[in-house]
mmCIF file with all atom_site columns, C-alpha atoms in Angstrom:
data_model
loop_
_atom_site.group_PDB
_atom_site.id
_atom_site.type_symbol
_atom_site.label_atom_id
_atom_site.label_alt_id
_atom_site.label_comp_id
_atom_site.label_asym_id
_atom_site.label_entity_id
_atom_site.label_seq_id
_atom_site.pdbx_PDB_ins_code
_atom_site.Cartn_x
_atom_site.Cartn_y
_atom_site.Cartn_z
_atom_site.occupancy
_atom_site.B_iso_or_equiv
_atom_site.pdbx_formal_charge
_atom_site.auth_seq_id
_atom_site.auth_comp_id
_atom_site.auth_asym_id
_atom_site.auth_atom_id
_atom_site.pdbx_PDB_model_num
ATOM 1   C CA . MET L 1 1   ? 0.033   -0.018 0.007   1.00 49.00 ? 28  MET L CA 1
ATOM 2   C CA . GLN L 1 2   ? 1.420   3.429  -0.895  1.00 49.00 ? 29  GLN L CA 1
ATOM 3   C CA . VAL L 1 3   ? 0.751   5.990  1.793   1.00 53.00 ? 30  VAL L CA 1
ATOM 4   C CA . SER L 1 4   ? 1.343   9.695  1.931   1.00 50.00 ? 31  SER L CA 1
ATOM 5   C CA . ASN L 1 5   ? 0.681   12.074 4.701   1.00 50.00 ? 32  ASN L CA 1
ATOM 6   C CA . ASN L 1 6   ? 0.256   15.029 2.448   1.00 52.00 ? 33  ASN L CA 1
ATOM 7   C CA . PRO L 1 7   ? -3.340  16.279 2.694   1.00 48.00 ? 34  PRO L CA 1
ATOM 8   C CA . ILE L 1 8   ? -3.804  16.095 -1.124  1.00 45.00 ? 35  ILE L CA 1
ATOM 9   C CA . ALA L 1 9   ? -2.031  12.852 -1.629  1.00 48.00 ? 36  ALA L CA 1
ATOM 10  C CA . THR L 1 10  ? -3.617  9.498  -1.501  1.00 48.00 ? 37  THR L CA 1
ATOM 11  C CA . SER L 1 11  ? -3.015  6.114  -0.080  1.00 52.00 ? 38  SER L CA 1
ATOM 12  C CA . THR L 1 12  ? -3.538  3.371  -2.440  1.00 52.00 ? 39  THR L CA 1
ATOM 13  C CA . LYS L 1 13  ? -4.450  -0.233 -1.631  1.00 56.00 ? 40  LYS L CA 1
ATOM 14  C CA . TYR L 1 14  ? -2.841  -2.778 -3.815  1.00 51.00 ? 41  TYR L CA 1
ATOM 15  C CA . VAL L 1 15  ? -5.194  -5.140 -5.263  1.00 56.00 ? 42  VAL L CA 1
ATOM 16  C CA . THR L 1 16  ? -4.279  -7.827 -7.899  1.00 57.00 ? 43  THR L CA 1
ATOM 17  C CA . PRO L 1 17  ? -5.628  -6.360 -11.124 1.00 53.00 ? 44  PRO L CA 1
ATOM 18  C CA . THR L 1 18  ? -8.860  -7.795 -12.594 1.00 58.00 ? 45  THR L CA 1
ATOM 19  C CA . ALA L 1 19  ? -11.304 -6.449 -15.239 1.00 48.00 ? 46  ALA L CA 1
ATOM 20  C CA . GLU L 1 20  ? -13.632 -5.475 -12.277 1.00 56.00 ? 47  GLU L CA 1
ATOM 21  C CA . ASN L 1 21  ? -11.006 -3.491 -10.294 1.00 52.00 ? 48  ASN L CA 1
ATOM 22  C CA . GLN L 1 22  ? -8.839  -1.743 -12.938 1.00 46.00 ? 49  GLN L CA 1
ATOM 23  C CA . LYS L 1 23  ? -9.934  1.524  -11.389 1.00 49.00 ? 50  LYS L CA 1
ATOM 24  C CA . SER L 1 24  ? -7.522  2.752  -8.738  1.00 53.00 ? 51  SER L CA 1
ATOM 25  C CA . GLN L 1 25  ? -8.710  2.327  -5.027  1.00 64.00 ? 52  GLN L CA 1
ATOM 26  C CA . SER L 1 26  ? -7.371  5.278  -3.119  1.00 73.00 ? 53  SER L CA 1
ATOM 27  C CA . PHE L 1 27  ? -8.438  7.724  -0.435  1.00 76.00 ? 54  PHE L CA 1
ATOM 28  C CA . VAL L 1 28  ? -7.134  10.923 0.925   1.00 81.00 ? 55  VAL L CA 1
ATOM 29  C CA . ILE L 1 29  ? -5.873  10.528 4.525   1.00 84.00 ? 56  ILE L CA 1
ATOM 30  C CA . ASN L 1 30  ? -7.325  13.965 5.800   1.00 85.00 ? 57  ASN L CA 1
ATOM 31  C CA . ASP L 1 31  ? -10.619 13.038 4.187   1.00 88.00 ? 58  ASP L CA 1
ATOM 32  C CA . VAL L 1 32  ? -10.810 9.874  6.226   1.00 91.00 ? 59  VAL L CA 1
ATOM 33  C CA . LEU L 1 33  ? -9.982  11.249 9.592   1.00 94.00 ? 60  LEU L CA 1
ATOM 34  C CA . THR L 1 34  ? -12.703 12.651 11.714  1.00 95.00 ? 61  THR L CA 1
ATOM 35  C CA . ALA L 1 35  ? -12.386 16.097 13.470  1.00 95.00 ? 62  ALA L CA 1
ATOM 36  C CA . HIS L 1 36  ? -11.758 14.235 16.684  1.00 96.00 ? 63  HIS L CA 1
ATOM 37  C CA . ASP L 1 37  ? -9.019  12.005 15.045  1.00 96.00 ? 64  ASP L CA 1
ATOM 38  C CA . LYS L 1 38  ? -7.373  15.217 13.782  1.00 95.00 ? 65  LYS L CA 1
ATOM 39  C CA . LYS L 1 39  ? -7.360  16.829 17.153  1.00 96.00 ? 66  LYS L CA 1
ATOM 40  C CA . LEU L 1 40  ? -6.043  13.671 18.819  1.00 97.00 ? 67  LEU L CA 1
ATOM 41  C CA . VAL L 1 41  ? -3.301  13.374 16.163  1.00 96.00 ? 68  VAL L CA 1
ATOM 42  C CA . THR L 1 42  ? -2.355  16.921 16.486  1.00 95.00 ? 69  THR L CA 1
ATOM 43  C CA . VAL L 1 43  ? -1.916  16.766 20.174  1.00 95.00 ? 70  VAL L CA 1
ATOM 44  C CA . ALA L 1 44  ? -0.080  13.553 20.183  1.00 96.00 ? 71  ALA L CA 1
ATOM 45  C CA . THR L 1 45  ? 2.319   14.238 17.478  1.00 93.00 ? 72  THR L CA 1
ATOM 46  C CA . GLY L 1 46  ? 2.496   17.960 17.211  1.00 88.00 ? 73  GLY L CA 1
ATOM 47  C CA . GLY L 1 47  ? 0.515   18.230 13.827  1.00 86.00 ? 74  GLY L CA 1
ATOM 48  C CA . LEU L 1 48  ? -1.081  16.310 11.084  1.00 84.00 ? 75  LEU L CA 1
ATOM 49  C CA . GLN L 1 49  ? 2.057   16.964 8.893   1.00 80.00 ? 76  GLN L CA 1
ATOM 50  C CA . PRO L 1 50  ? 5.257   16.884 10.988  1.00 71.00 ? 77  PRO L CA 1
ATOM 51  C CA . VAL L 1 51  ? 8.164   18.845 9.491   1.00 71.00 ? 78  VAL L CA 1
ATOM 52  C CA . LEU L 1 52  ? 11.649  17.764 9.962   1.00 74.00 ? 79  LEU L CA 1
ATOM 53  C CA . SER L 1 53  ? 14.376  20.073 10.754  1.00 77.00 ? 80  SER L CA 1
ATOM 54  C CA . SER L 1 54  ? 15.454  19.917 7.206   1.00 84.00 ? 81  SER L CA 1
ATOM 55  C CA . GLY L 1 55  ? 11.918  21.373 6.051   1.00 80.00 ? 82  GLY L CA 1
ATOM 56  C CA . LEU L 1 56  ? 10.809  18.024 4.660   1.00 81.00 ? 83  LEU L CA 1
ATOM 57  C CA . HIS L 1 57  ? 7.385   16.724 5.660   1.00 77.00 ? 84  HIS L CA 1
ATOM 58  C CA . GLU L 1 58  ? 7.363   13.259 7.204   1.00 80.00 ? 85  GLU L CA 1
ATOM 59  C CA . VAL L 1 59  ? 4.774   10.683 7.277   1.00 86.00 ? 86  VAL L CA 1
ATOM 60  C CA . ASN L 1 60  ? 2.711   10.873 10.414  1.00 91.00 ? 87  ASN L CA 1
ATOM 61  C CA . GLN L 1 61  ? 2.445   7.150  11.259  1.00 93.00 ? 88  GLN L CA 1
ATOM 62  C CA . LEU L 1 62  ? -0.482  7.632  13.738  1.00 95.00 ? 89  LEU L CA 1
ATOM 63  C CA . ALA L 1 63  ? -2.641  9.587  11.246  1.00 95.00 ? 90  ALA L CA 1
ATOM 64  C CA . THR L 1 64  ? -1.959  7.008  8.621   1.00 93.00 ? 91  THR L CA 1
ATOM 65  C CA . ARG L 1 65  ? -2.772  4.122  10.814  1.00 95.00 ? 92  ARG L CA 1
ATOM 66  C CA . ILE L 1 66  ? -5.978  5.641  11.905  1.00 96.00 ? 93  ILE L CA 1
ATOM 67  C CA . ALA L 1 67  ? -6.861  6.658  8.333   1.00 94.00 ? 94  ALA L CA 1
ATOM 68  C CA . ILE L 1 68  ? -6.139  2.991  7.124   1.00 93.00 ? 95  ILE L CA 1
ATOM 69  C CA . ASP L 1 69  ? -8.058  1.382  9.993   1.00 95.00 ? 96  ASP L CA 1
ATOM 70  C CA . ARG L 1 70  ? -11.225 3.693  9.259   1.00 94.00 ? 97  ARG L CA 1
ATOM 71  C CA . GLU L 1 71  ? -10.923 2.788  5.435   1.00 91.00 ? 98  GLU L CA 1
ATOM 72  C CA . THR L 1 72  ? -10.704 -0.872 5.911   1.00 91.00 ? 99  THR L CA 1
ATOM 73  C CA . GLY L 1 73  ? -13.528 -0.723 8.466   1.00 93.00 ? 100 GLY L CA 1
ATOM 74  C CA . THR L 1 74  ? -11.294 -2.027 11.441  1.00 93.00 ? 101 THR L CA 1
ATOM 75  C CA . LEU L 1 75  ? -12.082 1.378  13.173  1.00 95.00 ? 102 LEU L CA 1
ATOM 76  C CA . SER L 1 76  ? -15.815 2.446  12.789  1.00 91.00 ? 103 SER L CA 1
ATOM 77  C CA . GLY L 1 77  ? -16.195 4.579  15.969  1.00 93.00 ? 104 GLY L CA 1
ATOM 78  C CA . GLU L 1 78  ? -14.219 7.397  17.669  1.00 94.00 ? 105 GLU L CA 1
ATOM 79  C CA . VAL L 1 79  ? -10.583 6.468  18.644  1.00 97.00 ? 106 VAL L CA 1
ATOM 80  C CA . ASP L 1 80  ? -10.686 5.409  22.320  1.00 96.00 ? 107 ASP L CA 1
ATOM 81  C CA . GLU L 1 81  ? -8.347  4.180  24.953  1.00 96.00 ? 108 GLU L CA 1
ATOM 82  C CA . ASN L 1 82  ? -8.934  0.555  23.875  1.00 96.00 ? 109 ASN L CA 1
ATOM 83  C CA . TYR L 1 83  ? -7.932  1.296  20.373  1.00 97.00 ? 110 TYR L CA 1
ATOM 84  C CA . ILE L 1 84  ? -4.634  3.016  21.488  1.00 97.00 ? 111 ILE L CA 1
ATOM 85  C CA . ASN L 1 85  ? -3.940  0.284  23.962  1.00 96.00 ? 112 ASN L CA 1
ATOM 86  C CA . LYS L 1 86  ? -4.429  -2.231 21.025  1.00 95.00 ? 113 LYS L CA 1
ATOM 87  C CA . LEU L 1 87  ? -1.866  -0.386 18.861  1.00 95.00 ? 114 LEU L CA 1
ATOM 88  C CA . MET L 1 88  ? 0.602   -0.330 21.874  1.00 93.00 ? 115 MET L CA 1
ATOM 89  C CA . THR L 1 89  ? 0.157   -4.065 22.345  1.00 93.00 ? 116 THR L CA 1
ATOM 90  C CA . GLU L 1 90  ? 0.536   -4.818 18.726  1.00 91.00 ? 117 GLU L CA 1
ATOM 91  C CA . GLN L 1 91  ? 3.798   -3.024 18.654  1.00 89.00 ? 118 GLN L CA 1
ATOM 92  C CA . ASN L 1 92  ? 4.977   -4.593 21.799  1.00 85.00 ? 119 ASN L CA 1
ATOM 93  C CA . SER L 1 93  ? 4.356   -8.052 20.370  1.00 87.00 ? 120 SER L CA 1
ATOM 94  C CA . ASN L 1 94  ? 6.226   -7.296 17.233  1.00 79.00 ? 121 ASN L CA 1
ATOM 95  C CA . ASN L 1 95  ? 9.483   -7.208 19.177  1.00 74.00 ? 122 ASN L CA 1
ATOM 96  C CA . HIS L 1 96  ? 9.044   -3.687 20.046  1.00 64.00 ? 123 HIS L CA 1
ATOM 97  C CA . ALA L 1 97  ? 9.122   -2.487 16.254  1.00 73.00 ? 124 ALA L CA 1
ATOM 98  C CA . GLU L 1 98  ? 8.063   1.192  16.710  1.00 76.00 ? 125 GLU L CA 1
ATOM 99  C CA . THR L 1 99  ? 5.976   1.904  13.686  1.00 87.00 ? 126 THR L CA 1
ATOM 100 C CA . ILE L 1 100 ? 4.155   4.591  15.731  1.00 92.00 ? 127 ILE L CA 1
ATOM 101 C CA . GLN L 1 101 ? 6.388   6.527  18.087  1.00 91.00 ? 128 GLN L CA 1
ATOM 102 C CA . THR L 1 102 ? 5.487   5.199  21.721  1.00 92.00 ? 129 THR L CA 1
ATOM 103 C CA . SER L 1 103 ? 5.566   8.770  23.078  1.00 94.00 ? 130 SER L CA 1
ATOM 104 C CA . ALA L 1 104 ? 2.843   9.550  20.523  1.00 95.00 ? 131 ALA L CA 1
ATOM 105 C CA . LEU L 1 105 ? 0.791   6.689  21.788  1.00 96.00 ? 132 LEU L CA 1
ATOM 106 C CA . GLN L 1 106 ? 1.219   7.619  25.266  1.00 97.00 ? 133 GLN L CA 1
ATOM 107 C CA . LYS L 1 107 ? 0.312   11.253 24.558  1.00 97.00 ? 134 LYS L CA 1
ATOM 108 C CA . SER L 1 108 ? -2.794  9.940  22.752  1.00 97.00 ? 135 SER L CA 1
ATOM 109 C CA . LEU L 1 109 ? -3.786  7.994  25.896  1.00 97.00 ? 136 LEU L CA 1
ATOM 110 C CA . GLU L 1 110 ? -3.071  10.993 28.288  1.00 97.00 ? 137 GLU L CA 1
ATOM 111 C CA . PHE L 1 111 ? -5.310  13.158 25.665  1.00 96.00 ? 138 PHE L CA 1
ATOM 112 C CA . LEU L 1 112 ? -8.289  10.635 25.913  1.00 96.00 ? 139 LEU L CA 1
ATOM 113 C CA . LYS L 1 113 ? -8.056  10.286 29.703  1.00 95.00 ? 140 LYS L CA 1
ATOM 114 C CA . GLN L 1 114 ? -8.057  14.193 30.115  1.00 94.00 ? 141 GLN L CA 1
ATOM 115 C CA . GLU L 1 115 ? -11.167 14.323 27.572  1.00 92.00 ? 142 GLU L CA 1
ATOM 116 C CA . ARG L 1 116 ? -12.894 11.728 29.602  1.00 88.00 ? 143 ARG L CA 1
ATOM 117 C CA . ALA L 1 117 ? -12.265 13.525 32.840  1.00 87.00 ? 144 ALA L CA 1
ATOM 118 C CA . ASP L 1 118 ? -13.413 16.781 31.449  1.00 83.00 ? 145 ASP L CA 1
ATOM 119 C CA . PHE L 1 119 ? -16.518 15.107 30.099  1.00 79.00 ? 146 PHE L CA 1
ATOM 120 C CA . PHE L 1 120 ? -17.456 13.797 33.618  1.00 75.00 ? 147 PHE L CA 1
ATOM 121 C CA . ARG L 1 121 ? -16.528 17.175 35.334  1.00 77.00 ? 148 ARG L CA 1
ATOM 122 C CA . ARG L 1 122 ? -19.130 19.037 32.985  1.00 79.00 ? 149 ARG L CA 1
ATOM 123 C CA . THR L 1 123 ? -21.789 16.334 33.477  1.00 75.00 ? 150 THR L CA 1
ATOM 124 C CA . VAL L 1 124 ? -21.679 16.524 37.309  1.00 64.00 ? 151 VAL L CA 1
#
């Protein structure tokens, strides 16, 4: 699958060519993310499109993973603590291969916990 974090770029799923699927299957990452997803990613990673010190844009792995999971139907509701914990568990079971920075996942959990606490404070 080809993935780009550029808001106008697309992520293309590879499908073995057949007569029925000759048309490219792709989506724009920013179009797939919800407003809540974008807020979470921004808080956890510093922005939807992190910029390296060289000025180059880097792929935001958290945004990309959420978008792919939404596009494939793996994630249908809001990102919650269970989803982030699942991502952390997957990375830990892959010999600590850090696809998404652990610090970004931890910041995501902190953001979600704070959101939940704020919600309960408002409803009491």
